[in-house]
XYZ file of C-alpha atoms in Angstrom:
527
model
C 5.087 60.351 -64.588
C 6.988 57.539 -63.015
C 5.447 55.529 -61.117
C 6.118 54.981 -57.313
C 7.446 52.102 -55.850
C 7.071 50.650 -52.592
C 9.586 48.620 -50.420
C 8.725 45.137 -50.389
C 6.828 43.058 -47.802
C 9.840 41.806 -46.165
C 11.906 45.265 -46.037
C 9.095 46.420 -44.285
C 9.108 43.078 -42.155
C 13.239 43.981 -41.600
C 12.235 47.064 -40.493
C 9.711 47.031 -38.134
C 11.630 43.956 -36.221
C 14.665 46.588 -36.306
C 12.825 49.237 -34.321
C 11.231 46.338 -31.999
C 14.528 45.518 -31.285
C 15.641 49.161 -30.338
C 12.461 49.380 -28.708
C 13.516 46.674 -26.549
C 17.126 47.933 -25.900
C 16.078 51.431 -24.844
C 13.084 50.120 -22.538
C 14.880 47.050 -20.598
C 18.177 47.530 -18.269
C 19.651 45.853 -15.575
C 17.838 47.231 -12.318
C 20.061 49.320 -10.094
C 22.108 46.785 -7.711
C 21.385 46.222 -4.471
C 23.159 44.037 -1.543
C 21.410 41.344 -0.190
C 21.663 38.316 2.076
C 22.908 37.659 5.449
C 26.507 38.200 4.767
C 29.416 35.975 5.739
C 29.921 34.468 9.543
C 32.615 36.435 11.718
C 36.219 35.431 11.115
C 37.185 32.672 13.227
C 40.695 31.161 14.431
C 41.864 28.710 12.190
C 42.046 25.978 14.928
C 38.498 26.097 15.164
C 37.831 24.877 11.860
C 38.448 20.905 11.070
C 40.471 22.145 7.919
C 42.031 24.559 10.563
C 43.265 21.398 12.550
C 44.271 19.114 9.449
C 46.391 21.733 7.176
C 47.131 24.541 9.646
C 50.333 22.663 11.766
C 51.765 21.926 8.047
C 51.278 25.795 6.553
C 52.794 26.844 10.059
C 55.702 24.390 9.440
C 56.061 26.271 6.092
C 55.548 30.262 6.726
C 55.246 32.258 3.522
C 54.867 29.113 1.684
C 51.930 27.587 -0.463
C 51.511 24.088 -0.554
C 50.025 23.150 -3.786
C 49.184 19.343 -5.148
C 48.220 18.796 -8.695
C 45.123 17.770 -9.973
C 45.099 16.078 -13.253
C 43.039 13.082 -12.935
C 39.383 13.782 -13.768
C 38.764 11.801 -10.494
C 40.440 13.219 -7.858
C 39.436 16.463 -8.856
C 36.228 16.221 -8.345
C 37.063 14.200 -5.067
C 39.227 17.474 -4.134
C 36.289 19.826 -3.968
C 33.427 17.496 -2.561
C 36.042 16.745 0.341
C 36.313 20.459 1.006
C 32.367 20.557 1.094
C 32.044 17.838 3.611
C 34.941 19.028 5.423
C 34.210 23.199 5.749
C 32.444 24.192 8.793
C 32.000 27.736 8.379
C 32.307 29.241 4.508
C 32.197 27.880 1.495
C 33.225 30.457 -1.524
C 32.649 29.270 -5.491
C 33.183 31.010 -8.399
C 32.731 29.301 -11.577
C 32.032 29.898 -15.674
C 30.137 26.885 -16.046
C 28.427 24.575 -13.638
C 26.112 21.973 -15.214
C 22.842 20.277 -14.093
C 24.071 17.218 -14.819
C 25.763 13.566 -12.785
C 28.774 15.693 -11.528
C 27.207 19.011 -11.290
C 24.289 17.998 -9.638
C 26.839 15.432 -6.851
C 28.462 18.994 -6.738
C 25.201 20.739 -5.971
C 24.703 18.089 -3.233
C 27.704 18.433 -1.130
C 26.928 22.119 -0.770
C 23.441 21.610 0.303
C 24.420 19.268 2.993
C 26.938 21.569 3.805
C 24.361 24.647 3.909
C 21.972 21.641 6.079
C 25.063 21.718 8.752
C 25.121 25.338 9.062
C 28.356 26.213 6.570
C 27.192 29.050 5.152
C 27.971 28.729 1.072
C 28.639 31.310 -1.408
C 28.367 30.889 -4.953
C 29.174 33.080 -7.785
C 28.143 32.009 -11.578
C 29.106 34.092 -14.804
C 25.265 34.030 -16.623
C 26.428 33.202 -19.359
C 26.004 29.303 -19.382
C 22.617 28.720 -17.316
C 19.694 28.885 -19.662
C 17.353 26.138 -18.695
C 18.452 26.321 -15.143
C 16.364 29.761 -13.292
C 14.365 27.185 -11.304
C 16.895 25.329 -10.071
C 19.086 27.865 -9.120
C 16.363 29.567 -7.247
C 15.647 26.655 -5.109
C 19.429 26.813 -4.110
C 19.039 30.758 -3.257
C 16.270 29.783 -1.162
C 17.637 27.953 1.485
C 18.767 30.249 4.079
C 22.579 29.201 4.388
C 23.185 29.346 0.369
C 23.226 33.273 -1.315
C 23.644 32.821 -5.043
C 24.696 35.897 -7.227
C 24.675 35.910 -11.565
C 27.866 37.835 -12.564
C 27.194 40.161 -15.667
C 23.576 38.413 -15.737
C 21.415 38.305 -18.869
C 18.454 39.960 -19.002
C 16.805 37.863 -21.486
C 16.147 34.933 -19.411
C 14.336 32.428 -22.594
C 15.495 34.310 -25.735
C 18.596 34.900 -24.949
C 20.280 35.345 -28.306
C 18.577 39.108 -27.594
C 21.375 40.284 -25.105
C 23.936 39.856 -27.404
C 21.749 41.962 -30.005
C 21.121 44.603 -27.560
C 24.138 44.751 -25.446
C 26.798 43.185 -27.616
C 29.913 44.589 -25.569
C 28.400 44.072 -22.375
C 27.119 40.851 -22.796
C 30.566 39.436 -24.694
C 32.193 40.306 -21.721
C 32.356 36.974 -19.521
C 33.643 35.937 -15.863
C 35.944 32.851 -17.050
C 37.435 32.720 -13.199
C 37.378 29.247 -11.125
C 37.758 28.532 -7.745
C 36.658 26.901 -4.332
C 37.854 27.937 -1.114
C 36.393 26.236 2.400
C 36.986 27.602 5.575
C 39.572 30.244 4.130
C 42.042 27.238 4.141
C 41.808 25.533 1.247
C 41.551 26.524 -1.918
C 41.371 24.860 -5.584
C 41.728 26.510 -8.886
C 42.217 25.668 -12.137
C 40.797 25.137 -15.568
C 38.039 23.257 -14.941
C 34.698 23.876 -14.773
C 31.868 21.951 -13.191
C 30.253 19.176 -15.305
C 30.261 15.656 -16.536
C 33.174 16.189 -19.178
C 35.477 17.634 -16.221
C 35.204 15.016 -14.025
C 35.525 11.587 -16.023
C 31.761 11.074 -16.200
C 30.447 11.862 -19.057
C 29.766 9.363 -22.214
C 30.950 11.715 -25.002
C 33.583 13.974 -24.145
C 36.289 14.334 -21.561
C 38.450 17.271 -21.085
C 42.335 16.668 -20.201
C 42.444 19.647 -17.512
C 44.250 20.832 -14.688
C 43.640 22.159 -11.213
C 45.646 22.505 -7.899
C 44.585 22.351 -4.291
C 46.822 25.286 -2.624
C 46.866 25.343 1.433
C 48.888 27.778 3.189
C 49.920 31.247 1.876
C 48.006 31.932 -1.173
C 44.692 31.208 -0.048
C 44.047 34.859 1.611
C 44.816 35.918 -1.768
C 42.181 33.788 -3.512
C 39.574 34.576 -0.624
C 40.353 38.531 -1.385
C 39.975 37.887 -4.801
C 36.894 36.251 -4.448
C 35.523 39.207 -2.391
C 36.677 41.602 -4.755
C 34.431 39.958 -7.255
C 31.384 38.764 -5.311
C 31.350 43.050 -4.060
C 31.874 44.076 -7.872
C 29.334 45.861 -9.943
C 28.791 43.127 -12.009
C 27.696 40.815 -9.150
C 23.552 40.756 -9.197
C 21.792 38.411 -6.339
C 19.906 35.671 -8.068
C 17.128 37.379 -6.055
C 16.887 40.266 -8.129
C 16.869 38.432 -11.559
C 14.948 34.812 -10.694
C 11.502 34.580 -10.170
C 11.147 33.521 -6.289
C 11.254 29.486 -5.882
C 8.259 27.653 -4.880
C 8.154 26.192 -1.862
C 7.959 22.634 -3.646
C 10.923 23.176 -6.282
C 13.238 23.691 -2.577
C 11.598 20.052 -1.199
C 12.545 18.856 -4.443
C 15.763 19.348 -4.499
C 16.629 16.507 -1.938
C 14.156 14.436 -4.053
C 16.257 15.171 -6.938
C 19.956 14.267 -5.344
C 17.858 10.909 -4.384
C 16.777 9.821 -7.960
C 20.696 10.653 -9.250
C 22.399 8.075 -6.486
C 19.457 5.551 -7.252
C 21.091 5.118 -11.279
C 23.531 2.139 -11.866
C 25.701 4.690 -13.650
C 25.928 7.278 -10.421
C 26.539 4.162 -8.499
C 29.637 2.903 -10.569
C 31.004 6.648 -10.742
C 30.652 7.079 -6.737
C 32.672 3.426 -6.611
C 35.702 4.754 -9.003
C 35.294 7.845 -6.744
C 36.035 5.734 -3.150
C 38.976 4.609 -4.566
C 41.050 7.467 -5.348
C 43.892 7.962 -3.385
C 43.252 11.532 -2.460
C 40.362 10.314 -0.052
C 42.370 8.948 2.303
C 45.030 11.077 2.226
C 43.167 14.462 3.081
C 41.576 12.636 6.039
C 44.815 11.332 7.384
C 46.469 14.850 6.802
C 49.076 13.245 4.265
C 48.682 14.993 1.236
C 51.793 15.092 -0.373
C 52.345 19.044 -0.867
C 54.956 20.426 -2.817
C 55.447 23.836 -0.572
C 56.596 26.877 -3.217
C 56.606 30.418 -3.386
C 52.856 31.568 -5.158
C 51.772 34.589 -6.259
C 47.838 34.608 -7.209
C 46.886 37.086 -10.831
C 43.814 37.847 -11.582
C 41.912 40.604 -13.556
C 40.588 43.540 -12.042
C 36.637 42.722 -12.170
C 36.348 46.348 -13.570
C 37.473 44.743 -17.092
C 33.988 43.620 -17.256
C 32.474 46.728 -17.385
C 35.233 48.923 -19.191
C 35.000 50.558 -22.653
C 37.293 48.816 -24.871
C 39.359 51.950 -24.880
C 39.044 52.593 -21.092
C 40.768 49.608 -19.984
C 43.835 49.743 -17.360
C 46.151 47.625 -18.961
C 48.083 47.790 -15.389
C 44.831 45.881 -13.737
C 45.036 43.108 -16.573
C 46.165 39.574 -15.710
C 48.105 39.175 -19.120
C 51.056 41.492 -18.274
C 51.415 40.762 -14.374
C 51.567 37.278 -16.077
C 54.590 38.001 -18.384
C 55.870 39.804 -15.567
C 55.642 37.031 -12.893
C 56.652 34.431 -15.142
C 59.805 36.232 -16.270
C 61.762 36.412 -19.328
C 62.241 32.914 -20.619
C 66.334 31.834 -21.229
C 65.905 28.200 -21.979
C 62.343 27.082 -22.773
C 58.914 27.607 -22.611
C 56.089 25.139 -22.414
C 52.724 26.737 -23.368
C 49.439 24.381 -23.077
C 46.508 26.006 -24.259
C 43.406 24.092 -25.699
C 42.457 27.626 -27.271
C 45.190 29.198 -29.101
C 44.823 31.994 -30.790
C 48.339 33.719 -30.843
C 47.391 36.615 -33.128
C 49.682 38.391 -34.692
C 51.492 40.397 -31.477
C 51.669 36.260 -29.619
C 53.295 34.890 -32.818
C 56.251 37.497 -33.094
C 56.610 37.567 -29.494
C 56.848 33.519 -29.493
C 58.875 33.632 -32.781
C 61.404 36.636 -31.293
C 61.891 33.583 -28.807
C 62.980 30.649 -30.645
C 65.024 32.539 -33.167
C 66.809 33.729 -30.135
C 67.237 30.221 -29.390
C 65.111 29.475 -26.443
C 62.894 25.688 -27.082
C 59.375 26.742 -27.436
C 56.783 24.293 -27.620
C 52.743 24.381 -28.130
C 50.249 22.000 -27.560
C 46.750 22.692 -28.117
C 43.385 20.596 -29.647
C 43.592 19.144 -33.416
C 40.560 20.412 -35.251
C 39.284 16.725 -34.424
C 39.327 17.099 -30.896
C 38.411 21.020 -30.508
C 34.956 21.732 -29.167
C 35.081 25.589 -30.980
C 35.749 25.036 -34.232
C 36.053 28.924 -34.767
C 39.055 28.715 -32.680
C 40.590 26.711 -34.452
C 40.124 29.391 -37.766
C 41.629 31.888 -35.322
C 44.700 29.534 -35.120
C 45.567 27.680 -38.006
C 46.308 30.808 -40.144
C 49.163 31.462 -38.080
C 50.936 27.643 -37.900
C 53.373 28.485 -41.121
C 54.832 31.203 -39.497
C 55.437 29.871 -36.191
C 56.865 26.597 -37.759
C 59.082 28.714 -39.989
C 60.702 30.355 -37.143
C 61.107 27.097 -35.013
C 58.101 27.000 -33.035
C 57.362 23.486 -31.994
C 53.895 22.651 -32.601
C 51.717 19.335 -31.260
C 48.090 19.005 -31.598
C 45.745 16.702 -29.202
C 44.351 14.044 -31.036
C 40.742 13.413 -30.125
C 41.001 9.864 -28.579
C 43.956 10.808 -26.137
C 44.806 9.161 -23.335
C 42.032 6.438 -23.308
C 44.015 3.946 -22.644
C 46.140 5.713 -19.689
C 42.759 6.897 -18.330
C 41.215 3.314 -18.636
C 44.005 1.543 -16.911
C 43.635 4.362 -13.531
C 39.944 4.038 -13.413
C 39.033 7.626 -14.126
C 37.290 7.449 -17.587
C 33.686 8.256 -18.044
C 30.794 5.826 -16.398
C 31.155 4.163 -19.913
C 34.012 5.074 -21.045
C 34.309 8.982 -22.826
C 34.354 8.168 -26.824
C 36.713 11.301 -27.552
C 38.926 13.630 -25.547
C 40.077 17.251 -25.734
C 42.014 19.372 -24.272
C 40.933 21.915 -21.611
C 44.232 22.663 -19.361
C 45.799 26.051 -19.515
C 49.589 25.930 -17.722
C 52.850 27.276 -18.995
C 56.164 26.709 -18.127
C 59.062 28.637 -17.719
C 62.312 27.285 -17.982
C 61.221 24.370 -15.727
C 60.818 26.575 -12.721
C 57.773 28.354 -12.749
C 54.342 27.498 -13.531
C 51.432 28.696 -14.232
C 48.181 27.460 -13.932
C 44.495 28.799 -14.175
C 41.253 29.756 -16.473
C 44.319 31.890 -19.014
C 44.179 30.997 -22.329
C 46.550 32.394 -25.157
C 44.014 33.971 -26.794
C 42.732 37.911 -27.305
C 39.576 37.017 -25.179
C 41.323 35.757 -22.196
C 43.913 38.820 -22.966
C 40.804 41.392 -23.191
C 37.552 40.868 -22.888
C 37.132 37.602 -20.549
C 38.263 37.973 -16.761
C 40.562 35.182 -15.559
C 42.504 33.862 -12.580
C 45.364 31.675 -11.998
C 48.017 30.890 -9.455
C 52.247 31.225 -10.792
C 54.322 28.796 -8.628
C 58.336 28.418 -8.335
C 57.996 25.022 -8.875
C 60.383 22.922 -10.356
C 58.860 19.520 -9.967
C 55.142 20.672 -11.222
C 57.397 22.532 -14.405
C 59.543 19.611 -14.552
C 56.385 17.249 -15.019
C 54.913 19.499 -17.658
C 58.642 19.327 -19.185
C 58.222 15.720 -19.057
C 54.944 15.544 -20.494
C 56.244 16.977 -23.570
C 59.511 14.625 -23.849
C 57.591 11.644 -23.327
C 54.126 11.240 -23.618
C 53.262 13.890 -26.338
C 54.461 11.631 -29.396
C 51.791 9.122 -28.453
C 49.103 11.404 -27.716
C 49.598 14.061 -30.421
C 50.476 15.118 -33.743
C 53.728 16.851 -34.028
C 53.509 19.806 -37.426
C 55.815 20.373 -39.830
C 56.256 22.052 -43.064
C 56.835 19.714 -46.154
C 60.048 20.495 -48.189
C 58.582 23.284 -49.966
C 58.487 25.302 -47.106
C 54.570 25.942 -47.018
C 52.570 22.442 -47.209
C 51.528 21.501 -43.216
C 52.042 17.814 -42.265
C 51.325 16.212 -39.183
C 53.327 13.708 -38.233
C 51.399 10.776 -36.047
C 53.534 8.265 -33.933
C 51.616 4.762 -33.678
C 52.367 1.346 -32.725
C 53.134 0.374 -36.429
C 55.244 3.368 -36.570
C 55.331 7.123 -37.921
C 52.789 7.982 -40.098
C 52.620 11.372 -42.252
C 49.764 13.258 -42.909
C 49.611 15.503 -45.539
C 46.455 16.249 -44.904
C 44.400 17.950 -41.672
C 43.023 15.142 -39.735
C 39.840 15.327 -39.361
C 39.120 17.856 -41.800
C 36.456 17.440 -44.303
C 36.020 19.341 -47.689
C 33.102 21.771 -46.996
C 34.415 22.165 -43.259
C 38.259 23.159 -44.301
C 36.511 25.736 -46.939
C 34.328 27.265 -44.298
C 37.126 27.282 -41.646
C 39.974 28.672 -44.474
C 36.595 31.479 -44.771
C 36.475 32.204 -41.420
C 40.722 32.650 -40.918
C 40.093 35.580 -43.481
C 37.705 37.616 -41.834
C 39.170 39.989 -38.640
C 37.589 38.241 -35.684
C 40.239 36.803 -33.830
C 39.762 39.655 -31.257
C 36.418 37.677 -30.312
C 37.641 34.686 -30.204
């Protein structure tokens, strides 16, 4: 009689973690959602608000119009939003993907406390996603009676939170990539950025080449709807429901905490490159220099969130409002995406364009300068085929624009040692722009939610145009295919001259196996 066997130690290990783990998903939910807080002040005129007085005679001059100014340097972007902070007197709406605990996350954090201290009453709205490590802090904000925080699509996991993707993987995948500030319903800022060191020129390491605008005028009802529309959704949790309640000594900390940052040499010689930017001044003496186009704000439906893959309302979705807005291209189109993932539906649509004839050009991160390396599996199996068809292709290189950023002040406190790109804007023909959190990828397309602003503007477009003609040859590698038709080389203009690669820079042995590994499998719909 055979003799029976019995499953191993660690099967048996396997399996009982297994049904600890289902345990675990069938037991814990999100609790039913509830409204909280004290709600947003009365609508008040305009001219009662300081930001009322400064921008309201110049969006009156301009009816139907947007005003919009650019935000490129690291700098003045950051200068943009704590300016709106000190300046609001009533509201204060934030939505963000990321906001870090660190120099220019916590200056951030500052200039909406005072603001709260004066009576503004300040909204904030952060996908969950990105603030393990910070419960305690963000509690002390929710605290304070002029501040309601909410966690959009919040994790339930709080410590080990590796378990909500195991036991809510479409859920949890799902994130809120949106960004934007509006104070006093006049102002508004969005963009690609964030809120951290590597957005804002201050952090040692890395520094992100992004782009915001500040928009006054007609599109900022739009954002401040949108905004609503998201801080009502179902996805929306107070921070009161999830956070265990703040002491009453981590809220007197706080102030204690914004103290110890401005006593650093570093903060010091960040808030000095601050002072002098430009932008200061000319918010205060109402001479911003606006470029005053037609805007039309896209977003996703928050719904997407929530939505079975196969439930999704494709006429709610920001991608094809997007192809809509920005119209058919006839001459050229300018794509800038630091995460491009074209799949195979992007590349024939961008390859049906330039054998048609119309100039289409790409810039996104070498593999040197990418901060998702997986990304960069999702696009590299795809750069033959675009090349072949007449796609022009540039790739970042990782030390960028020192130099330029060096010689305007705005690097890091000591200087970033590598840069990478983190703007999302396309151009149309140099007319119409967008810019916002988009990228050309199937989770911006599908599973992220985004928002961005499309502008008739020919002199933003024409600067992006103008990017490409002259300052992309210093700053990036330009691809081509060898003679054969299928070898890559990137072609590097330096001082000495052009120099080919003919092989990935950047790109070691075991990392261009692993990454050729990962182009093969079918995840580019994740990434």
């Amino acid at each position: 009689m055979p003799r029976t066997t019995c499953p191993s130690p660690l099967i048996l290990i396997l399996i009982l973690l297994l049904l600890c783990l289902l345990g675990l998903s069938a037991c814990r939910q999100l609790p039913p959602l509830r409204e909280t807080g004290i709600g947003p002040p009365a609508p008040r005129s305009g001219a009662e608000s300081r930001l009322g007085q400064l921008l309201g005679p110049l969006a009156a001059a301009h009816p139907g119009k947007t005003g919009v100014l650019a935000l490129a340097g690291e700098h003045e972007a950051l200068v943009a939003r704590a300016l709106l902070a000190a300046q609001a007197q009533h509201t204060l709406d934030l939505q963000y993907y990321i906001w870090r605990a660190d120099a220019a996350g916590t200056l951030l954090l500052q200039a909406l406390w005072q603001a709260a201290e004066r009576g503004v009453h300040v909204r904030l709205l952060l996908d969950d996603n990105n603030t393990a490590g910070l419960d305690t802090l963000l509690a002390a904000l929710d605290a304070h009676p002029q501040i309601e925080l909410r966690l959009y699509n919040p994790m339930l996991y709080r410590q080990a939170r590796v378990l909500n993707y195991l036991l809510d993987f479409q859920r949890s995948n799902r994130r809120m990539h949106n960004k934007s500030m509006t104070a006093d319903g006049q102002a508004s800022i969005v963009g690609g950025r964030n809120i951290g060191d590597e957005y804002f020129g201050a952090g040692e390491h890395l520094a992100f080449a992004d782009l915001d605008v500040l928009a006054v005028g007609a599109a900022v009802p739009q954002i401040t709807a949108s905004f609503e529309r998201y801080w009502h959704s179902a996805s929306a949790y107070p921070a009161s429901q999830l956070l265990p309640a703040a002491a009453a000594q981590d809220s007197q900390t706080l102030p204690d905490r914004f103290a110890s940052l401005h006593a650093q040499a570093r903060t010091q010689a960040y808030l000095a490159a601050l002072q002098a930017t430009p932008l200061l001044r000319q918010l205060e003496d109402g001479q911003l220099p606006l470029d005053w186009v037609a805007a039309t704000l896209l977003q996703d439906d928050p719904a997407k969130t929530l939505a079975a893959p196969d439930a999704l309302n494709h006429e709610t979705l920001l991608l094809p409002a997007l192809l809509k807005t920005l119209g058919e291209p006839v001459q050229g189109l300018d794509l800038v995406s630091p995460y491009f993932v074209p799949g195979q539906a992007g590349t024939a649509a961008l390859t049906a364009l330039s054998r048609r004839g119309i100039r289409v050009r790409v810039l996104t991160n070498a593999l040197a300068a990418s901060d998702v390396a997986a990304v960069h599996a999702g696009y590299m199996k795809w750069r033959q085929t675009l090349l072949r068809a007449g796609v022009q292709l540039f790739e970042l290189k990782p030390h960028a624009g020192q130099a330029e950023r060096a010689a305007r002040g705005s690097g890091g406190i000591t200087g970033s040692s590598s840069a990478s790109l983190h703007a999302k804007t396309f151009a149309v023909d140099g007319r119409r722009l967008f810019v916002g959190s988009f990228n050309f990828d199937p989770r911006s397309a599908l599973l992220n939610t985004e928002l961005g602003l499309v502008l008739d503007s020919p002199a933003l477009a024409g600067r992006l145009s103008g990017f490409f003609d002259q300052e992309l040859s210093r700053q990036a590698y330009r691809l081509r295919l060898a003679d054969d038709g299928q070898t890559l080389q990137w072609l590097e203009q330096t001082e000495q001259g052009l120099i080919v690669h003919d092989k990935e820079p950047g790109m070691g042995l075991l990392q261009g196996l692993g990454l050729g590994l990962l182009s093969l499998l079918p995840i580019d719909g994740l990434l």
